[in-house]
Short mmCIF file of C-alpha atoms in Angstrom, two decimals:
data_model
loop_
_atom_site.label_atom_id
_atom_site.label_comp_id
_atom_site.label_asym_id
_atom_site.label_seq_id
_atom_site.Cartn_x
_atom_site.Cartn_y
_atom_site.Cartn_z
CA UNK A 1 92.28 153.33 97.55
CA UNK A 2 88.18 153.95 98.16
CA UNK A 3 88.31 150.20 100.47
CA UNK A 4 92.13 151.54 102.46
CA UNK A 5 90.12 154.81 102.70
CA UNK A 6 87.04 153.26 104.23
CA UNK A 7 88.98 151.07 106.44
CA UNK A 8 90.72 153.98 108.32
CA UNK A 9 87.46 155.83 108.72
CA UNK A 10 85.58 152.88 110.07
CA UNK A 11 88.24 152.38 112.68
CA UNK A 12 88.30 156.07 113.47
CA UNK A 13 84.31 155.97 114.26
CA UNK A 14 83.51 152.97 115.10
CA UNK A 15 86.03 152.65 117.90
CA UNK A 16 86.30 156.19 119.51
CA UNK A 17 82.88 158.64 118.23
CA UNK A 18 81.43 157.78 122.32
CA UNK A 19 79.50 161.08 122.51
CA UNK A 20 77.47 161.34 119.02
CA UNK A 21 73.94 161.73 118.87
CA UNK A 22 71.86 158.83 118.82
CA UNK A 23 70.30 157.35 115.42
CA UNK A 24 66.96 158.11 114.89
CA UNK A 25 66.91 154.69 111.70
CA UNK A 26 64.35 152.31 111.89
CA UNK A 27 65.23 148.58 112.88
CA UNK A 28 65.80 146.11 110.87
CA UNK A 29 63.66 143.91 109.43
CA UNK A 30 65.95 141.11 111.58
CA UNK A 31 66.15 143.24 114.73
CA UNK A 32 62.44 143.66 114.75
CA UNK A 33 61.66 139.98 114.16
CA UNK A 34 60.38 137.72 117.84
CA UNK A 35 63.23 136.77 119.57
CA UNK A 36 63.28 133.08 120.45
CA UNK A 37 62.88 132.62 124.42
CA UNK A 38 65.92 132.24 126.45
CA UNK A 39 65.90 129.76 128.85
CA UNK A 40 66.69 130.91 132.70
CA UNK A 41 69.44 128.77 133.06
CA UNK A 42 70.81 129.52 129.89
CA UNK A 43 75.45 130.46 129.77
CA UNK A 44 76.46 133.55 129.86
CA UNK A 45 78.60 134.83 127.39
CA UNK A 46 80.11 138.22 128.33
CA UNK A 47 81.00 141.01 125.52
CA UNK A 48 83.98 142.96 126.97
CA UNK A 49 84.99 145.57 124.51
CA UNK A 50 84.45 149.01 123.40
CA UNK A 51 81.93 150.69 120.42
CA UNK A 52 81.81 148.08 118.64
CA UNK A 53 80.44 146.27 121.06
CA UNK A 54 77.85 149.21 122.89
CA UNK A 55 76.01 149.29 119.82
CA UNK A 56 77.50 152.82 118.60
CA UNK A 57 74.80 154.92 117.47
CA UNK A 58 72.16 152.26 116.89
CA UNK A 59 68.40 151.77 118.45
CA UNK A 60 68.27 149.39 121.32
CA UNK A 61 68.71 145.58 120.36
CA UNK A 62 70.06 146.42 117.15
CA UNK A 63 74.25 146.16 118.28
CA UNK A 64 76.01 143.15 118.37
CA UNK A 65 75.53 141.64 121.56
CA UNK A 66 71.59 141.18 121.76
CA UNK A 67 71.50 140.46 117.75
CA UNK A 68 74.22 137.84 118.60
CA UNK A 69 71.86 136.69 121.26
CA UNK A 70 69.06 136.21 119.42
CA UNK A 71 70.81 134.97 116.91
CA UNK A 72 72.36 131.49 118.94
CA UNK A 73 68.59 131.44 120.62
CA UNK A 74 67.08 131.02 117.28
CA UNK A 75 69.86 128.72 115.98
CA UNK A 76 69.48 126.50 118.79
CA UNK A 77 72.22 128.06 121.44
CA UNK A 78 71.12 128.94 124.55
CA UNK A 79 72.66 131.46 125.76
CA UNK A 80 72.20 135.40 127.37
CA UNK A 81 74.77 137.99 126.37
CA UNK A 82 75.51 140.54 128.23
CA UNK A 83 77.07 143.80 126.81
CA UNK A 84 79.85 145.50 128.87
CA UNK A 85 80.98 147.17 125.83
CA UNK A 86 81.88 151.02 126.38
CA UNK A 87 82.49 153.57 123.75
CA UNK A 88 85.92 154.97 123.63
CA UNK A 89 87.71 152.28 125.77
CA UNK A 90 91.25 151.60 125.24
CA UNK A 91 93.12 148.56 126.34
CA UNK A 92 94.31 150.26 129.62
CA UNK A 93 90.47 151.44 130.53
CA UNK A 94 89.51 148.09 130.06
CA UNK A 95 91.95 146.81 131.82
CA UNK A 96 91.12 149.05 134.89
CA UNK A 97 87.09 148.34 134.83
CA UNK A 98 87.61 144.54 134.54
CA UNK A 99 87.72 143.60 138.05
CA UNK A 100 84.55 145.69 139.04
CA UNK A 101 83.17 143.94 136.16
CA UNK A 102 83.56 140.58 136.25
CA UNK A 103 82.91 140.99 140.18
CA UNK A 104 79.72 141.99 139.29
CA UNK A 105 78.01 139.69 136.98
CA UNK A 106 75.21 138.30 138.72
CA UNK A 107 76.24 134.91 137.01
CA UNK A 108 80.21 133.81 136.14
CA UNK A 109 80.02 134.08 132.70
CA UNK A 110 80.56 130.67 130.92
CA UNK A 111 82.66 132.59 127.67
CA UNK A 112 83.93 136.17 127.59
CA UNK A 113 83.91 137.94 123.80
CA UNK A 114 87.20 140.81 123.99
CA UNK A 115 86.93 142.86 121.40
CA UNK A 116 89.82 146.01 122.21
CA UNK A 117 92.38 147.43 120.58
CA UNK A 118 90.87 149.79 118.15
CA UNK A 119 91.76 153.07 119.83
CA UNK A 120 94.87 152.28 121.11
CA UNK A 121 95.72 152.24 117.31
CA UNK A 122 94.22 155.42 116.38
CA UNK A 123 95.38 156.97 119.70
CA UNK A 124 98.85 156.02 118.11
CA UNK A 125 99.68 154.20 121.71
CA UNK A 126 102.39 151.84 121.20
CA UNK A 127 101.34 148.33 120.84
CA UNK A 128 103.68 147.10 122.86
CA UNK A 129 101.70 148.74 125.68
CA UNK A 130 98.35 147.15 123.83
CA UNK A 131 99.89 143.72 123.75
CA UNK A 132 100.20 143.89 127.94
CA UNK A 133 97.28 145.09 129.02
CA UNK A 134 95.58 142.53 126.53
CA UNK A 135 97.55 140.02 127.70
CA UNK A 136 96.55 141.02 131.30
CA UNK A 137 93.23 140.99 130.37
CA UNK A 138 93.21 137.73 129.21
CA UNK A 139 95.11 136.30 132.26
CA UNK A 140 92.15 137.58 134.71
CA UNK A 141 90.31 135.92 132.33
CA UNK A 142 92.41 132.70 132.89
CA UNK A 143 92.67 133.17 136.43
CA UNK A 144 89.14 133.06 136.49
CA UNK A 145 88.28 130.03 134.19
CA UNK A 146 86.64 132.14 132.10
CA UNK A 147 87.62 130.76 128.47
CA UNK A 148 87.47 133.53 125.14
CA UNK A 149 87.06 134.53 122.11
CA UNK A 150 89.09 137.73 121.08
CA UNK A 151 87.42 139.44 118.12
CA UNK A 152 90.48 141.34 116.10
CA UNK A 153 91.67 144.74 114.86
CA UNK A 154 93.73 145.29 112.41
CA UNK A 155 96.06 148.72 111.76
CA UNK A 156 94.98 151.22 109.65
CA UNK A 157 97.35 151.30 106.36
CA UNK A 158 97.99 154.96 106.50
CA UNK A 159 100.02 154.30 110.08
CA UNK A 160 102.74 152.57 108.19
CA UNK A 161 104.36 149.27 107.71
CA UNK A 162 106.11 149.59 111.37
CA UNK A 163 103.24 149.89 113.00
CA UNK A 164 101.33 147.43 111.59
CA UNK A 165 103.96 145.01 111.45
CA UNK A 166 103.89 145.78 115.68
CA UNK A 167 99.69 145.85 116.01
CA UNK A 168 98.64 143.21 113.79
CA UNK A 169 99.79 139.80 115.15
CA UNK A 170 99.05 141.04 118.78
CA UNK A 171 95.90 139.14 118.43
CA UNK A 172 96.93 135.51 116.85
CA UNK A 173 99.85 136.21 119.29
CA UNK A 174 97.54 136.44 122.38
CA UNK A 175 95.28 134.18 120.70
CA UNK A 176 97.77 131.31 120.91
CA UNK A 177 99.46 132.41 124.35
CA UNK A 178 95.77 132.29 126.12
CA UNK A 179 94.45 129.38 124.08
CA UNK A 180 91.53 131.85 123.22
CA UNK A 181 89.41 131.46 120.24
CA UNK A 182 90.19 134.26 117.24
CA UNK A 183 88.16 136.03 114.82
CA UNK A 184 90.74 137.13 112.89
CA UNK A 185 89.08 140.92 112.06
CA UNK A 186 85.59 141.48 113.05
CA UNK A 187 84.98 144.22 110.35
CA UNK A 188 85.08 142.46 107.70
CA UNK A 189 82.02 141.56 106.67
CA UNK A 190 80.87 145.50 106.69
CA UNK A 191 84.41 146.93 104.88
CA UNK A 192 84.14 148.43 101.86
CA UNK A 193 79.85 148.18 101.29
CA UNK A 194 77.91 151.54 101.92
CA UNK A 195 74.76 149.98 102.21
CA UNK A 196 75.76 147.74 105.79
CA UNK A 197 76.99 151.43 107.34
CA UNK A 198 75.19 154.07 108.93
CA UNK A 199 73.98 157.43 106.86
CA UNK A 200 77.63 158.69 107.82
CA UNK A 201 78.72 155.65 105.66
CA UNK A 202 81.37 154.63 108.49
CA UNK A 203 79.68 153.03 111.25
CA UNK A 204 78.02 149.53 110.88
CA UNK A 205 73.89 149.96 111.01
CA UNK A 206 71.70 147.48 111.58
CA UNK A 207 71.88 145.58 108.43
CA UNK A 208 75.95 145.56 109.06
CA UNK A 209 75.86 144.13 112.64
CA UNK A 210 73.51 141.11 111.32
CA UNK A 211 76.27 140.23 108.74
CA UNK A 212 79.21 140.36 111.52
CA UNK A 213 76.56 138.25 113.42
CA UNK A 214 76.55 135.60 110.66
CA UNK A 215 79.60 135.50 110.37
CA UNK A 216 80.66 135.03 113.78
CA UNK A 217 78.04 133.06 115.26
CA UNK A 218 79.47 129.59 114.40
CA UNK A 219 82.72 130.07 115.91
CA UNK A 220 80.86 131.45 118.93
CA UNK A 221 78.40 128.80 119.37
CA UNK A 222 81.40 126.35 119.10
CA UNK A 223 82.82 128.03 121.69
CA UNK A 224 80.08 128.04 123.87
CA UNK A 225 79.29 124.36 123.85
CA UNK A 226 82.94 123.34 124.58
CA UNK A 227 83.37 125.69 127.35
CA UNK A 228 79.71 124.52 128.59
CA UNK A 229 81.15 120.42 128.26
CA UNK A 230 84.46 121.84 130.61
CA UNK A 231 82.28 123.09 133.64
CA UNK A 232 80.34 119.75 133.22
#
């Protein structure tokens, strides 16, 4: 009951807190460390999503998209991310920024992360309207040869088996349709352990985002280097 607990607070904060204070906690021992150089020519890999993505609450460089960064860099990657997470974003705000987005990346990206969903489910928006617009979004993405990697949410238990029955296979569903790559939840690695979370105990800290980093980073860096090989 403690983990189903957890679970349902971590969605509620991680996905839709967009106007707390900043964290005042020290780096990590990983964040702090030399990143390795990135070369100029190095792919793009665009984060599209929402807290989870912005770095809620963390010190600059510590969120997911520069410690995933630094993390391919070091592991022999190349490759810049660039974070257009935003706090509080729904599918359908998403949806409506990703033109002005995408039409202004200095460089096409070479692999989009999407990582959405989140407060559509605690909004209690149906997910049939979550399944469209993330099925939009991943057409633009199509439309512009832009291959992904969709980063999953799953329901909250205390929504009910409807609900989740509804929410949860909208992502290996719109994995398949799009021919996107899947991580299958990206919370994971932090649910359930205190010490990965922020002193609210809900929101990943510094620690946390370096284990979703390991355990994404593979699938990711696969990714990459096939969609690199396709513009060849």
């Amino acid at each position: 009951m403690r983990k189903i607990a957890l679970f349902a607070a971590l969605l509620l904060a991680a996905c839709s807190a967009e106007d707390a204070p900043e964290s005042k906690a020290s780096a990590s021992p990983q964040a702090s460390a030399p990143a390795a150089a990135i070369p100029a020519d190095a792919p793009v890999i665009l984060a599209f999503g929402d807290s989870l993505y912005a770095g809620y609450n963390l010190q600059p460089g510590e969120g997911y998209p520069p410690r995933l960064e630094a993390a391919l860099n070091a592991g022999g990657t190349p490759a810049r991310v660039v974070n257009a997470g935003v706090s509080g974003d729904t599918t359908s705000a998403a949806l409506q920024r990703l033109g002005f987005t995408l039409n202004n990346q200095p460089v096409k990206p070479t692999l989009a992360l999407v990582g959405l969903g989140g407060n559509d489910m605690l909004r209690g928006l149906p997910p049939e309207e979550t399944r469209a617009n993330l099925d939009s979004i991943l057409t633009e993405f199509d439309r512009r040869g832009i291959p992904v990697v969709l980063t999953g949410m799953l329901a909250a238990p205390n929504l009910g088996a409807d609900y989740t029955e509804r929410f949860n296979p909208i992502w290996p569903d719109m994995a398949k349709k799009h021919k996107a790559g899947l991580v299958p939840f990206f919370l994971q690695p932090v649910l359930g352990n205190s010490a990965l979370m922020l002193g609210d105990n809900v929101h990943p800290n510094a620690e946390g985002v370096e284990k979703i980093v390991a355990a994404t980073q593979a699938q990711v860096a696969d990714a990459l280097k096939k969609a690199v090989e396709s513009e060849k």
